[in-house]
CSV table of C-alpha atoms and ligand atoms in Angstrom, one decimal:
chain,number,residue,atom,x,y,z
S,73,UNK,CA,113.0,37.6,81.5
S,74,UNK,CA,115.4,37.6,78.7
S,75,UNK,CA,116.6,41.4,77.7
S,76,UNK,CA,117.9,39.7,74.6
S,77,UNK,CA,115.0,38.7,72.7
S,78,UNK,CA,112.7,39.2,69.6
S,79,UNK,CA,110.1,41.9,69.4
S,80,UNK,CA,108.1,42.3,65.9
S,81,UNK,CA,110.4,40.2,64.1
S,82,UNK,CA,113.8,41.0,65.1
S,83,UNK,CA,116.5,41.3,68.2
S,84,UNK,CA,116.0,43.7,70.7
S,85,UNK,CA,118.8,45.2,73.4
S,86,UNK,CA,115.5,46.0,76.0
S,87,UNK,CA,113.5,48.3,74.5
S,88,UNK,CA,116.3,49.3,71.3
S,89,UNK,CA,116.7,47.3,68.1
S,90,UNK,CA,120.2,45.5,67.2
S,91,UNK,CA,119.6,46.5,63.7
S,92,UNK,CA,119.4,50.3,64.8
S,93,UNK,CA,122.8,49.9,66.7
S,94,UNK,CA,124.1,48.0,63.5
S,95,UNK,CA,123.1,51.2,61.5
S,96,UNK,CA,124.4,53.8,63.6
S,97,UNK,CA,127.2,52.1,65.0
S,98,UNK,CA,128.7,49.7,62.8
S,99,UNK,CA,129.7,46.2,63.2
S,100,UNK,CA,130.9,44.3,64.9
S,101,UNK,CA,130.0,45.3,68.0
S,102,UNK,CA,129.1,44.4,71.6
S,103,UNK,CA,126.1,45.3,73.1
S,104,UNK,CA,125.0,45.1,76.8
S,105,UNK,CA,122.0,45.3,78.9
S,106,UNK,CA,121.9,47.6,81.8
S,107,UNK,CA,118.8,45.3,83.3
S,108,UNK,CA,120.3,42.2,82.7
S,109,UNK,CA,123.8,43.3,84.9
S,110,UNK,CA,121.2,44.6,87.3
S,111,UNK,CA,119.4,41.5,88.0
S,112,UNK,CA,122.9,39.2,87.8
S,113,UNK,CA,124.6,41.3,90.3
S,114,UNK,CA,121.3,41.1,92.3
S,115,UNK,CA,120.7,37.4,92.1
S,116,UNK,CA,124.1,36.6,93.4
S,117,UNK,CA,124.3,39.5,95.7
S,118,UNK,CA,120.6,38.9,97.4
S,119,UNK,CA,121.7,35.3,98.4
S,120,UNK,CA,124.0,36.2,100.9
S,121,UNK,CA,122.3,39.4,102.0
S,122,UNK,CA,121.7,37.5,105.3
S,123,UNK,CA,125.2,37.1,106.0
S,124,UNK,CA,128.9,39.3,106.4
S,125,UNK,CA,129.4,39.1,102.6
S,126,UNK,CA,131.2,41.4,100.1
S,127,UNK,CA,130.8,40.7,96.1
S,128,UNK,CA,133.8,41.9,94.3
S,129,UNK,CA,133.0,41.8,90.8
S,130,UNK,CA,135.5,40.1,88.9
S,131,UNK,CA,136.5,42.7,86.5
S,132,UNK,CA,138.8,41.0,84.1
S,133,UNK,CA,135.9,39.4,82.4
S,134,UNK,CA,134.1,42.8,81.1
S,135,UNK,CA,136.1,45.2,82.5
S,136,UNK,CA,134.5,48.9,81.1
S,137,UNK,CA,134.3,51.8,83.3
S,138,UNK,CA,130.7,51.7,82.5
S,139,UNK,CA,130.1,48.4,83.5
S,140,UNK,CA,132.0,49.0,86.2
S,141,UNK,CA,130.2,51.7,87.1
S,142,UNK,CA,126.7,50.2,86.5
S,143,UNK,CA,127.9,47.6,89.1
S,144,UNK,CA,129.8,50.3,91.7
S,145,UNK,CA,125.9,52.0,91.5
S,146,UNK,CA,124.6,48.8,93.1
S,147,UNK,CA,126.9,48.1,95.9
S,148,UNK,CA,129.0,45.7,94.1
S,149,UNK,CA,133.1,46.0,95.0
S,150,UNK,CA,136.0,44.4,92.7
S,151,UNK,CA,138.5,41.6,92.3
S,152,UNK,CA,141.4,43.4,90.3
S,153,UNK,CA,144.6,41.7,89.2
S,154,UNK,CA,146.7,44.6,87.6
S,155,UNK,CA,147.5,48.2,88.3
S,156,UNK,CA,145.0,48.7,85.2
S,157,UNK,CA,142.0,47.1,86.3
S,158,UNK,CA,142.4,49.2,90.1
S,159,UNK,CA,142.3,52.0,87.9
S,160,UNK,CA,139.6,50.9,85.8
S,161,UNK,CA,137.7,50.2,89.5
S,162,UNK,CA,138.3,53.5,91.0
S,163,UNK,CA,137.6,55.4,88.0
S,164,UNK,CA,134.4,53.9,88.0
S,165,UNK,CA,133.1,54.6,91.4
S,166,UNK,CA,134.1,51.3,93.2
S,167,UNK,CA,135.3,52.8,96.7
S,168,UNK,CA,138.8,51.0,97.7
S,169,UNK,CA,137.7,49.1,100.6
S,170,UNK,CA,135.6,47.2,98.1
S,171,UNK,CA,138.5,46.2,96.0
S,172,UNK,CA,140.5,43.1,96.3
S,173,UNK,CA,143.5,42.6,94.7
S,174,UNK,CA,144.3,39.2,93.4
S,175,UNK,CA,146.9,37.6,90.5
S,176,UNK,CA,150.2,35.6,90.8
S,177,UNK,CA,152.6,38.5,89.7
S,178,UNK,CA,152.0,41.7,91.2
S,179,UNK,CA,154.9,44.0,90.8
S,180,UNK,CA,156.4,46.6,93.3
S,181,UNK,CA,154.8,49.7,91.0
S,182,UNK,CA,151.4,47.5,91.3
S,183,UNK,CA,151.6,47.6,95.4
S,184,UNK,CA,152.5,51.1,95.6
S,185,UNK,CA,149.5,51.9,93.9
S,186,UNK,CA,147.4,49.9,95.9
S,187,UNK,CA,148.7,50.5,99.2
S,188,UNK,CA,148.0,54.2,98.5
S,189,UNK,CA,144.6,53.7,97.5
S,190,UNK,CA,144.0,51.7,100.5
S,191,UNK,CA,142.2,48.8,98.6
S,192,UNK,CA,140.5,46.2,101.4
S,193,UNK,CA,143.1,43.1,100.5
S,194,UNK,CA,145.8,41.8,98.5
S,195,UNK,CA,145.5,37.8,98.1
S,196,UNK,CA,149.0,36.9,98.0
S,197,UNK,CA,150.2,34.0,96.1
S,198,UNK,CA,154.0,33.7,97.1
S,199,UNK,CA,156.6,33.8,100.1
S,200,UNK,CA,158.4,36.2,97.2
S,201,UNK,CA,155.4,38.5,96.9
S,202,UNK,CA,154.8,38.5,100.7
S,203,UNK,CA,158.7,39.5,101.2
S,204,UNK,CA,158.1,42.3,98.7
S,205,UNK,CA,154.5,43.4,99.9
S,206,UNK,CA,156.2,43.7,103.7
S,207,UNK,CA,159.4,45.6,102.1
S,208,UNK,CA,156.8,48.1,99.8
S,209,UNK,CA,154.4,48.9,103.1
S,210,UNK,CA,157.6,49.5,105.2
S,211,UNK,CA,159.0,51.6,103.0
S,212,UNK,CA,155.5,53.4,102.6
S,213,UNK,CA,154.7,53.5,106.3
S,214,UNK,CA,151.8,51.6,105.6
S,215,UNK,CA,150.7,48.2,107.0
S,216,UNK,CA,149.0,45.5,104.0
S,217,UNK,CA,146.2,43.7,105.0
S,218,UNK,CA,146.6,40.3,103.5
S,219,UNK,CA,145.0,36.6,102.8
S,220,UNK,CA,147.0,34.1,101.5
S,221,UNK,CA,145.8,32.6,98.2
S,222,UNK,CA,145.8,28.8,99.1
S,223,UNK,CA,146.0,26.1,96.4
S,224,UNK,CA,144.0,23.4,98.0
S,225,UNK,CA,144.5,20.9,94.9
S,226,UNK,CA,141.1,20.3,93.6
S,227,UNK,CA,139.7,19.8,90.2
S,228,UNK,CA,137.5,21.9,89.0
S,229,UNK,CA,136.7,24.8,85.6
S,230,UNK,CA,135.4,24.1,82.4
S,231,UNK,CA,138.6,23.8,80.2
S,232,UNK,CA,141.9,23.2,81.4
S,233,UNK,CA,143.4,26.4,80.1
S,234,UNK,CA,140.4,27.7,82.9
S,235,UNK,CA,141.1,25.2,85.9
S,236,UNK,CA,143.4,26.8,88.5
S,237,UNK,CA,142.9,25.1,91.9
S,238,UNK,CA,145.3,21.7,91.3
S,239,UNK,CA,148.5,21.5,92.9
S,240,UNK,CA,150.3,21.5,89.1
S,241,UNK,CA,149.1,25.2,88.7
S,242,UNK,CA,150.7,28.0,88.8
S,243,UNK,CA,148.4,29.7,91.1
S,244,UNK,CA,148.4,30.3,94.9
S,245,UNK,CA,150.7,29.0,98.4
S,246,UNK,CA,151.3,24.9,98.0
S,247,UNK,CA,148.5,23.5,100.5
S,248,UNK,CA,151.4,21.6,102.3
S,249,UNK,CA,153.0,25.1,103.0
S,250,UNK,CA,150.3,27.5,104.0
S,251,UNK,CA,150.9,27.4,107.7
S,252,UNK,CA,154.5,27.9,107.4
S,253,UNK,CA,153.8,31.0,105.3
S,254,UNK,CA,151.0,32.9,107.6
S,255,UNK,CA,153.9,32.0,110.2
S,256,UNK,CA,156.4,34.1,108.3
S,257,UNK,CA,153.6,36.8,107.6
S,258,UNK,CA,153.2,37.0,110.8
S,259,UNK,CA,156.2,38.1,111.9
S,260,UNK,CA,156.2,41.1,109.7
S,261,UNK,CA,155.9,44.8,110.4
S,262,UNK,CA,154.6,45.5,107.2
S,263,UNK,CA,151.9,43.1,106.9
S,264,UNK,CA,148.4,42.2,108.7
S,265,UNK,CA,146.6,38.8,108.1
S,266,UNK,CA,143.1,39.1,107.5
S,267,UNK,CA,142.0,35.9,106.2
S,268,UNK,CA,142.1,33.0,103.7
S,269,UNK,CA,141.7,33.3,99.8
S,270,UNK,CA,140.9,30.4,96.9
S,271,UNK,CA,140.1,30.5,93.4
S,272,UNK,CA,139.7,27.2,92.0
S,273,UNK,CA,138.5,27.4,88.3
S,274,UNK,CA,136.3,29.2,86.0
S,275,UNK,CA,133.2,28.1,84.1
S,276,UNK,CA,132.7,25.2,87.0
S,277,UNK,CA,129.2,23.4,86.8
S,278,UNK,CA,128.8,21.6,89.7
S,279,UNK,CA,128.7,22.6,93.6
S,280,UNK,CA,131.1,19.3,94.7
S,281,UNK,CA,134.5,21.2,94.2
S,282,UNK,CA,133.2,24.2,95.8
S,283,UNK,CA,132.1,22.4,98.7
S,284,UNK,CA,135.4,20.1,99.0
S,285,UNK,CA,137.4,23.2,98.6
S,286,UNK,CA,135.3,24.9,101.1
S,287,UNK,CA,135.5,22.2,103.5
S,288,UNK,CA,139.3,21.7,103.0
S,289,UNK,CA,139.9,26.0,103.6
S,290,UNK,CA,137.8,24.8,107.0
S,291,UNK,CA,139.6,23.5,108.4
S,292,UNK,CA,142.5,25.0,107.6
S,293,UNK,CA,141.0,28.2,109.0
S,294,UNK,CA,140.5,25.9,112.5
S,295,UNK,CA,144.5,25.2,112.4
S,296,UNK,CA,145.6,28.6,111.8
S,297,UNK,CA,143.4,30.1,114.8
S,298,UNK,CA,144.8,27.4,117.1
S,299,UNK,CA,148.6,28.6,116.1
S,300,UNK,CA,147.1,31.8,117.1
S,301,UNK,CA,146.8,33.9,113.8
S,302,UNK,CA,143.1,36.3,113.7
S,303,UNK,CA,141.4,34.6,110.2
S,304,UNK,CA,138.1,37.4,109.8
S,305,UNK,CA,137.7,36.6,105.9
S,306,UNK,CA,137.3,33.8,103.7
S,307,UNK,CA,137.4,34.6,99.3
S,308,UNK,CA,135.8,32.0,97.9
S,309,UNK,CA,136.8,33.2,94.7
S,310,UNK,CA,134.4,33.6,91.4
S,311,UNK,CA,134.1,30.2,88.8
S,312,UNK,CA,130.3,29.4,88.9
S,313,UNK,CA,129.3,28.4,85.7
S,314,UNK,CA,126.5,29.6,83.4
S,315,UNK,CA,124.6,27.9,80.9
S,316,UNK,CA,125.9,28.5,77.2
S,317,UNK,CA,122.9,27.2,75.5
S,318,UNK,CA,124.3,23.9,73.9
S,319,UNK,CA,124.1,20.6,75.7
S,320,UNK,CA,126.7,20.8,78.2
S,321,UNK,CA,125.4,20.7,81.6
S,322,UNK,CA,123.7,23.5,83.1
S,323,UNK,CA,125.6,24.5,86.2
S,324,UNK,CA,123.8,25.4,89.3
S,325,UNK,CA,121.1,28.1,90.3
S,326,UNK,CA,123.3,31.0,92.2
S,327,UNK,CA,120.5,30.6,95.1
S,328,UNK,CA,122.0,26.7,95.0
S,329,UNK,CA,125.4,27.7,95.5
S,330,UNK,CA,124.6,30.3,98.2
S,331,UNK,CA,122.6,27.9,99.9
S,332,UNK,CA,125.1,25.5,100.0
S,333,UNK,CA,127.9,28.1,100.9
S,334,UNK,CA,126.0,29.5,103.9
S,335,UNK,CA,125.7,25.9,105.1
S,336,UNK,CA,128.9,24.8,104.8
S,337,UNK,CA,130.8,28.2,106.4
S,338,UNK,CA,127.8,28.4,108.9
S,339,UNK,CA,130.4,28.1,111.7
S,340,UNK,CA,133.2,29.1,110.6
S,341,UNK,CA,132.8,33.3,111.3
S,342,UNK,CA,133.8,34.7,109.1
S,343,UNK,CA,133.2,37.7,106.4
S,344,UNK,CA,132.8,35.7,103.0
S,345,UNK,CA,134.2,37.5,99.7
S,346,UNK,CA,133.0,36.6,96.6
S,347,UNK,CA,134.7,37.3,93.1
S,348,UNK,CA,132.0,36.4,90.3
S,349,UNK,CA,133.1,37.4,86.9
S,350,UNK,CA,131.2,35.3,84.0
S,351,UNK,CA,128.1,34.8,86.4
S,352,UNK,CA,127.4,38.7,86.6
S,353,UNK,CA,128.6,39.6,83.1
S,354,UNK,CA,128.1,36.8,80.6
S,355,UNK,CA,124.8,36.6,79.6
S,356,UNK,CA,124.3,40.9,80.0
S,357,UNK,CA,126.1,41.0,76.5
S,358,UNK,CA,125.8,39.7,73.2
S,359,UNK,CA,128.2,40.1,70.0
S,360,UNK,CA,126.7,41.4,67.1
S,361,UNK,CA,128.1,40.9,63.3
S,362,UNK,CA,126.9,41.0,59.7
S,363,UNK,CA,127.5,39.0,57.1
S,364,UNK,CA,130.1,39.5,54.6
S,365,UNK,CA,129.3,36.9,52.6
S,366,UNK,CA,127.5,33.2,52.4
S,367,UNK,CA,129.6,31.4,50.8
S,368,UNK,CA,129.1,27.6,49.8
S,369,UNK,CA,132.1,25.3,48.0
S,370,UNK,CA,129.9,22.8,47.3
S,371,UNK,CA,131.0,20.7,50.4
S,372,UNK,CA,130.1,23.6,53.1
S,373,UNK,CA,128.2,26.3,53.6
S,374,UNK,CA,130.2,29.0,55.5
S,375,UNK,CA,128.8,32.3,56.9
S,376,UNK,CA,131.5,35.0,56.9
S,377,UNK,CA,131.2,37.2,59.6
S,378,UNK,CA,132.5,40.8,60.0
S,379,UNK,CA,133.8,39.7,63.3
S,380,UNK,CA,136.5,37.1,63.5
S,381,UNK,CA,138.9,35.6,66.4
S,382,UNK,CA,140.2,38.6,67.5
S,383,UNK,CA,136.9,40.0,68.5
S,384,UNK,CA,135.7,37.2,70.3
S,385,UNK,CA,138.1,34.4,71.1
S,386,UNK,CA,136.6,31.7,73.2
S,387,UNK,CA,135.6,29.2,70.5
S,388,UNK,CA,139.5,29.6,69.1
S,389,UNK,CA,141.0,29.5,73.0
S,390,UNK,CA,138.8,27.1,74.3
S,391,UNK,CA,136.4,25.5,72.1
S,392,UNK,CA,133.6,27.3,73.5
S,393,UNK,CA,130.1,27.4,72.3
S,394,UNK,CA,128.5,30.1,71.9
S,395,UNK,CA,124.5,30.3,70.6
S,396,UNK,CA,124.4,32.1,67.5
S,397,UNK,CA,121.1,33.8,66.1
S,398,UNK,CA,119.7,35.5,63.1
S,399,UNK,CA,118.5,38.9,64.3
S,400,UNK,CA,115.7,39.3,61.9
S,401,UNK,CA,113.2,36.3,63.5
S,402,UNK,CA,112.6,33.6,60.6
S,403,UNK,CA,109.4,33.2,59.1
S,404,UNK,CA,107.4,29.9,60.3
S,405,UNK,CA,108.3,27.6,57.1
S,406,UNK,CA,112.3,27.5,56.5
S,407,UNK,CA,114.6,24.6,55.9
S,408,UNK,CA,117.7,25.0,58.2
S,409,UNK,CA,121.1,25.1,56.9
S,410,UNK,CA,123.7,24.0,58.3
S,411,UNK,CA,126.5,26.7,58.6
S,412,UNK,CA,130.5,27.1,59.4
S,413,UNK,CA,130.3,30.3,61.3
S,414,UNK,CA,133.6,31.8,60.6
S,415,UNK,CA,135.5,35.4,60.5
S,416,UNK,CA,137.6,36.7,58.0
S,417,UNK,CA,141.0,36.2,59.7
S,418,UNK,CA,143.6,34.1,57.8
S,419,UNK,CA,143.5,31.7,60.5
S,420,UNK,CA,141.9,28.3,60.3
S,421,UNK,CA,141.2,28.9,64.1
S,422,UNK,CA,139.3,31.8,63.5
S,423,UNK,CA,136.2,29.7,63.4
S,424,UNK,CA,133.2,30.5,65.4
S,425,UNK,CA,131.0,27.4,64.8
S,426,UNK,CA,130.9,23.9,62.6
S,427,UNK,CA,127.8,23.0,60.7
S,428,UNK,CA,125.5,24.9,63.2
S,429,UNK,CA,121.3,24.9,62.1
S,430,UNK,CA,120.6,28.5,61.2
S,431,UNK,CA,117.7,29.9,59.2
S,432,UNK,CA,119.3,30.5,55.3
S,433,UNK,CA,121.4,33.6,55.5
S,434,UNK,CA,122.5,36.2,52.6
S,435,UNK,CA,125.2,39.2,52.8
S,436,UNK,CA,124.5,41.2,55.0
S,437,UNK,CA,122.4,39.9,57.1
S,438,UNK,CA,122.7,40.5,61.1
S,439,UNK,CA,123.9,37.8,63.7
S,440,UNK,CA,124.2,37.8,67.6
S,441,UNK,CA,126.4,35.7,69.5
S,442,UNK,CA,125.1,35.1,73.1
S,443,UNK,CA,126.7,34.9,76.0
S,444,UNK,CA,129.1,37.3,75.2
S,445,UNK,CA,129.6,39.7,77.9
S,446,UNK,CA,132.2,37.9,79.9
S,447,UNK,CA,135.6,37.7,78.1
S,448,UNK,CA,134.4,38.8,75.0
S,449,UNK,CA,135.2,42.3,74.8
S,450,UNK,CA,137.6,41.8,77.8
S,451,UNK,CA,139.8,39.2,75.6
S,452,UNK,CA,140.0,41.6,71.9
S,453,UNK,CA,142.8,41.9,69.8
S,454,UNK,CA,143.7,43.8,67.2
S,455,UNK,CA,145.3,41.2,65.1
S,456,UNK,CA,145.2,41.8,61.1
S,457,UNK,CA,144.6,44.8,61.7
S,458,UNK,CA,141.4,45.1,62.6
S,459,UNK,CA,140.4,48.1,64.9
S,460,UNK,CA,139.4,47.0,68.4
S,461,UNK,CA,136.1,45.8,68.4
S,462,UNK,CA,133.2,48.8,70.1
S,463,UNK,CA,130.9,48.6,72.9
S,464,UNK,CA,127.6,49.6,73.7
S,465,UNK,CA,125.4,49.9,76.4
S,466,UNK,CA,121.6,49.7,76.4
S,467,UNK,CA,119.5,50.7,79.2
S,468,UNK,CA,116.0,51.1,78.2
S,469,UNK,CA,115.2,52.7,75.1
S,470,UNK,CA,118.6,54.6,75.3
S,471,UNK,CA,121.5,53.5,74.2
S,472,UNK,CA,125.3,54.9,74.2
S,473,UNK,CA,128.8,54.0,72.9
S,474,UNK,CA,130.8,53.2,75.8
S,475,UNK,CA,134.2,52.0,73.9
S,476,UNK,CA,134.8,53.4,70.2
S,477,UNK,CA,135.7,52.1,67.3
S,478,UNK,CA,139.4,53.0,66.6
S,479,UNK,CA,140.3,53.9,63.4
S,480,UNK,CA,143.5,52.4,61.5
S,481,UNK,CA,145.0,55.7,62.3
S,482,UNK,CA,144.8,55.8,65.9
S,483,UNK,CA,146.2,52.3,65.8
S,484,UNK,CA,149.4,53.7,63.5
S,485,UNK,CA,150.0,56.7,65.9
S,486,UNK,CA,151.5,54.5,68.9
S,487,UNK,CA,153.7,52.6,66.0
S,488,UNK,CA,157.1,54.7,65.0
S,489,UNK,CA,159.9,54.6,62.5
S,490,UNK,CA,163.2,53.8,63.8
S,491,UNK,CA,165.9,56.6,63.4
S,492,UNK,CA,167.8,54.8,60.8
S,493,UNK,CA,164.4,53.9,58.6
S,494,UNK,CA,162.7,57.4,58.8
J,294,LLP,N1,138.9,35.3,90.7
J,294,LLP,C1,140.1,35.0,90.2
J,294,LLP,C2,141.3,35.0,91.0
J,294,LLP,C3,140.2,34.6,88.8
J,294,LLP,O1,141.3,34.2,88.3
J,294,LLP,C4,139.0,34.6,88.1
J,294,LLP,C5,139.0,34.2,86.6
J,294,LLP,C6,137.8,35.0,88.7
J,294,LLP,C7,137.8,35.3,90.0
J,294,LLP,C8,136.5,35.0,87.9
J,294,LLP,O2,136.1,33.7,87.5
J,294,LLP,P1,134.6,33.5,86.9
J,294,LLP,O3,133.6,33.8,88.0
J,294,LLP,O4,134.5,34.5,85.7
J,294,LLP,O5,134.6,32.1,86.4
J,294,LLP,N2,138.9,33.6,79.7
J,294,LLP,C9,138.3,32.4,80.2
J,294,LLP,C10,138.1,32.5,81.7
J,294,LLP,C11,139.3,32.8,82.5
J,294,LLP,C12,139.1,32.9,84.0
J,294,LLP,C13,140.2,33.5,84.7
J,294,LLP,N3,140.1,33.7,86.0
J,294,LLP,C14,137.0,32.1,79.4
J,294,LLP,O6,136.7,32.9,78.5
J,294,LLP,O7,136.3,31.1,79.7
C-alpha cells in the first residue's frame, strides 16, 4: 500500500492532504509518513527476526530526532558517523548498545563522547584511528569494543561518487592488511575485538556484490579465528537499492537479500549488523514545491519550482531521478507536456528534470518529488539564501512540524561584523 497516493483528486500524506500542509506550512517542504517508516523498518527487520541480528538505522540519510525516534519506538538501533548524529540517536531514544559508530575520520572529541555513552561498536577504518581509539580508552579507563572496517575491493553502488568498497577508496583497512591490523589490535589494553565490518556502496541493485563481499569477509572471519582472535559480529553494512520509479533496474526484494544473507553466513556464527539508510527512509518521504512560474521560451517549457538544488540535491550530485507528480490528479483527457523541472537557483545545475511528461501546469500549482526521504532533507543547504528547507511528519490524520522553517533572521544571527567593519 502506497501512503503517498491520490484520494478525491489530489495527494494525500495517509489520511492528510499535501495541499493542506502547503497552506499551513508553506513550501517547500518535506513530508513523511509515519506508516510507511513503520512498514520499511519492518520489512527489513522481520527478515532476519530468525536469526542474531541488530538493524542500525543508518541515520545520515534522514537523520530527524523524530524519525529517529519513530524508528528507536520499534526496536531499530543506529549507524552514526559523527559526534552529531550520536547525539541526534540518543536524543531520540536509540539506547547506546544499539548504536554503531562508523566513518573514516573520527576525531579524539568524537571517541570521548562515545566511549562515555557506551555505544555497542566503533568500525574502525585506520591503524591511525585504532592507535588513537586505544590511547582515548586508556586514558578514559575504558576498554572499545571494535571491528575493523575491511575494504574487500568490490564494485558495487549506484554512482560512483556512492561506491565505496574498491581498493581506490578512501574507506576502510586495505584487504591485504586486515590481519596484520586485528594483530596490532590485539595487543592493546585499550581495545576489544568484536568482529568484522563492510560497507560497500549505496543505491546497489543487485545481490552479486553483496554475496562476493560476503563470501570474501568469510573467510576472512575463518583466518582470523585460526590466528586465535574471538570474531562474534559481522556489519554488513547498508547499500540496498530501491526503486526510483524510472527505468533503471529495480533492485531486489529485502526478503531476497535476507534470504540470500542468511544462506550465505549460515555457518559462519555470528551476530549480523545491518546499517540500512535509503531502504528504510527513502520512499517514507516526498518533497513538496509550488510553482513559481511556467515559463516557455519558445524552445522549452520549464516549470520553476519554489524548491531548487539546495533543497534537494541528488539530481545536481548525482544525476538522480526522482518521479515527479502533480498533486491535484489530472482530469482523464490532457495532452502531456513535456517540462524542464528546475529551481530558482542561479545555477544551471540546479535542475531537477529534462523534458519530463507532466500534465499542463500554471503558477502555483503543487508538485511532489518521490522518493525523497533519504538524503533529501539530510543533504540541504542554505545556499542563496534560502532558509533551510522544513519537515513534516504525517501519521494518520495528524500531522506536525518536526524541523522549521528558519527565517532570514535566524540565518543572520550566527553571521558577525568583524571589529574593524562594525
Ligand atoms: N553505512 C555506511 C558506512 C555508509 O557510508 C552508508 C551510506 C550507509 C551505511 C547507508 O547506505 P544506504 O543503505 O543508504 O545505501 N547521498 C547519496 C548516498 C550516500 C551514501 C553514503 N553512505 C545519495 O543521495 O544517493
Amino acid at each position: 500500500m502506497r501512503h503517498f497516493d491520490f484520494k478525491d483528486g489530489e495527494m494525500y500524506a495517509e489520511d492528510v492532504p499535501l495541499s493542506q500542509i502547503a497552506a499551513a506550512v508553506g513550501t517547500p517542504v518535506y513530508v513523511y509518513s509515519t506508516a510507511t517508516f513503520e512498514r520499511h523498518y519492518k520489512v527489513f527487520s522481520e527478515v532476519f527476526s530468525d536469526v542474531e541480528a541488530l538493524v542500525a538505522y543508518s541515520v545520515k540519510a534522514n537523520s530527524n530526532i523524530a524519525v529517529l525516534a519513530t524508528l528507536a519506538k520499534m526496536g531499530c538501533g543506529a549507524d552514526v558517523v559523527s559526534g552529531g548524529e550520536l547525539i541526534r540517536a540518543l536524543t531520540a531514544g536509540i539506547p547506546a548498545e544499539k548504536i554503531v559508530f562508523s566513518g573514516v575520520g573520527k576525531t579524539v572529541e568524537e571517541m570521548r563522547l562515545a566511549l562515555s555513552s557506551g555505544i555497542r561498536i566503533f568500525n574502525v577504518e585506520s591503524l591511525q584511528e585504532l592507535d588513537a581509539l586505544n590511547r582515548t580508552a586508556l586514558d578514559m579507563g575504558v576498554v572499545a569494543p571494535i571491528a575493523f572496517r575491511v575494504n574487500p575491493d568490490i564494485s558495487a553502488g549506484g554512482h560512483e561518487k556512492i561506491s565505496t568498497g574498491k581498493a581506490e577508496n578512501k574507506f576502510g583497512i586495505a584487504w591485504h592488511s586486515a590481519e596484520e591490523a586485528y594483530a596490532r589490535a590485539a595487543a592493546m589494553d585499550g581495545i576489544r575485538i568484536d568482529g568484522v565490518d563492510v560497507h560497500i556502496g549505496s543505491q546497489i541493485d543487485s545481490l552479486d556484490p553483496f554475496r562476493r563481499t560476503i563470501d570474501k569477509v568469510g573467510d576472512l572471519i575463518g583466518r582470523l579465528r585460526s590466528a586465535g582472535h574471538t570474531i562474534k559480529s559481522f556489519d554488513i553494512g547498508g547499500g540496498l537499492g530501491i526503486p526510483y520509479g524510472n527505468n533503471a533496474k529495480i533492485p531486489p526484494h529485502p526478503s531476497d537479500y535476507g534470504a540470500m544473507v542468511k544462506e550465505a553466513t549460515k555457518d559462519l556464527d555470528v551476530e549480523l549488523i545491518f546499517e540500512p539508510g535509503r531502504m528504510v527512509s527513502g520512499n517514507s518521504g516526498v518533497l513538496l514545491s509550488r510553482v513559481i512560474y511556467a515559463k516557455a521560451t519558445g524552445t522549452r517549457n520549464f516549470l520553476i519550482l519554489d524548491a531548487a538544488m539546495n533543497d534537494l540535491i541528488r539530481p545536481a550530485l548525482y544525476d538522480a531521478y526522482h518521479d515527479i507528480e502533480a498533486v491535484r490528479a489530472p482530469g482523464a483527457d490532457f495532452d502531456e507536456t513535456l517540462y524542464d523541472v528546475v529551481g530558482p537557483v542561479c545555477e544551471t545545475g540546479d535542475t531537477f528534470a529534462r523534458s519530463r511528461a507532466l500534465p499542463p501546469m500554471s503558477d502555483g500549482d503543487l508538485v511532489v518529488f518521490h522518493t525523497a526521504g533519504a538524503y533529501g532533507a539530510a543533504q540541504a543547504s542554505q545556499y542563496n539564501t534560502r532558509p533551510l528547507v522544513p519537515e513534516v511528519m504525517v501519521n494518520g490524520e495528524h500531522y506536525e512540524v518536526i524541523r522549521e522553517r528558519p527565517t532570514v533572521e535566524d540565518i543572520l544571527k550566527t553571521e558577525r561584523l568583524p571589529s574593524w567593519l562594525a
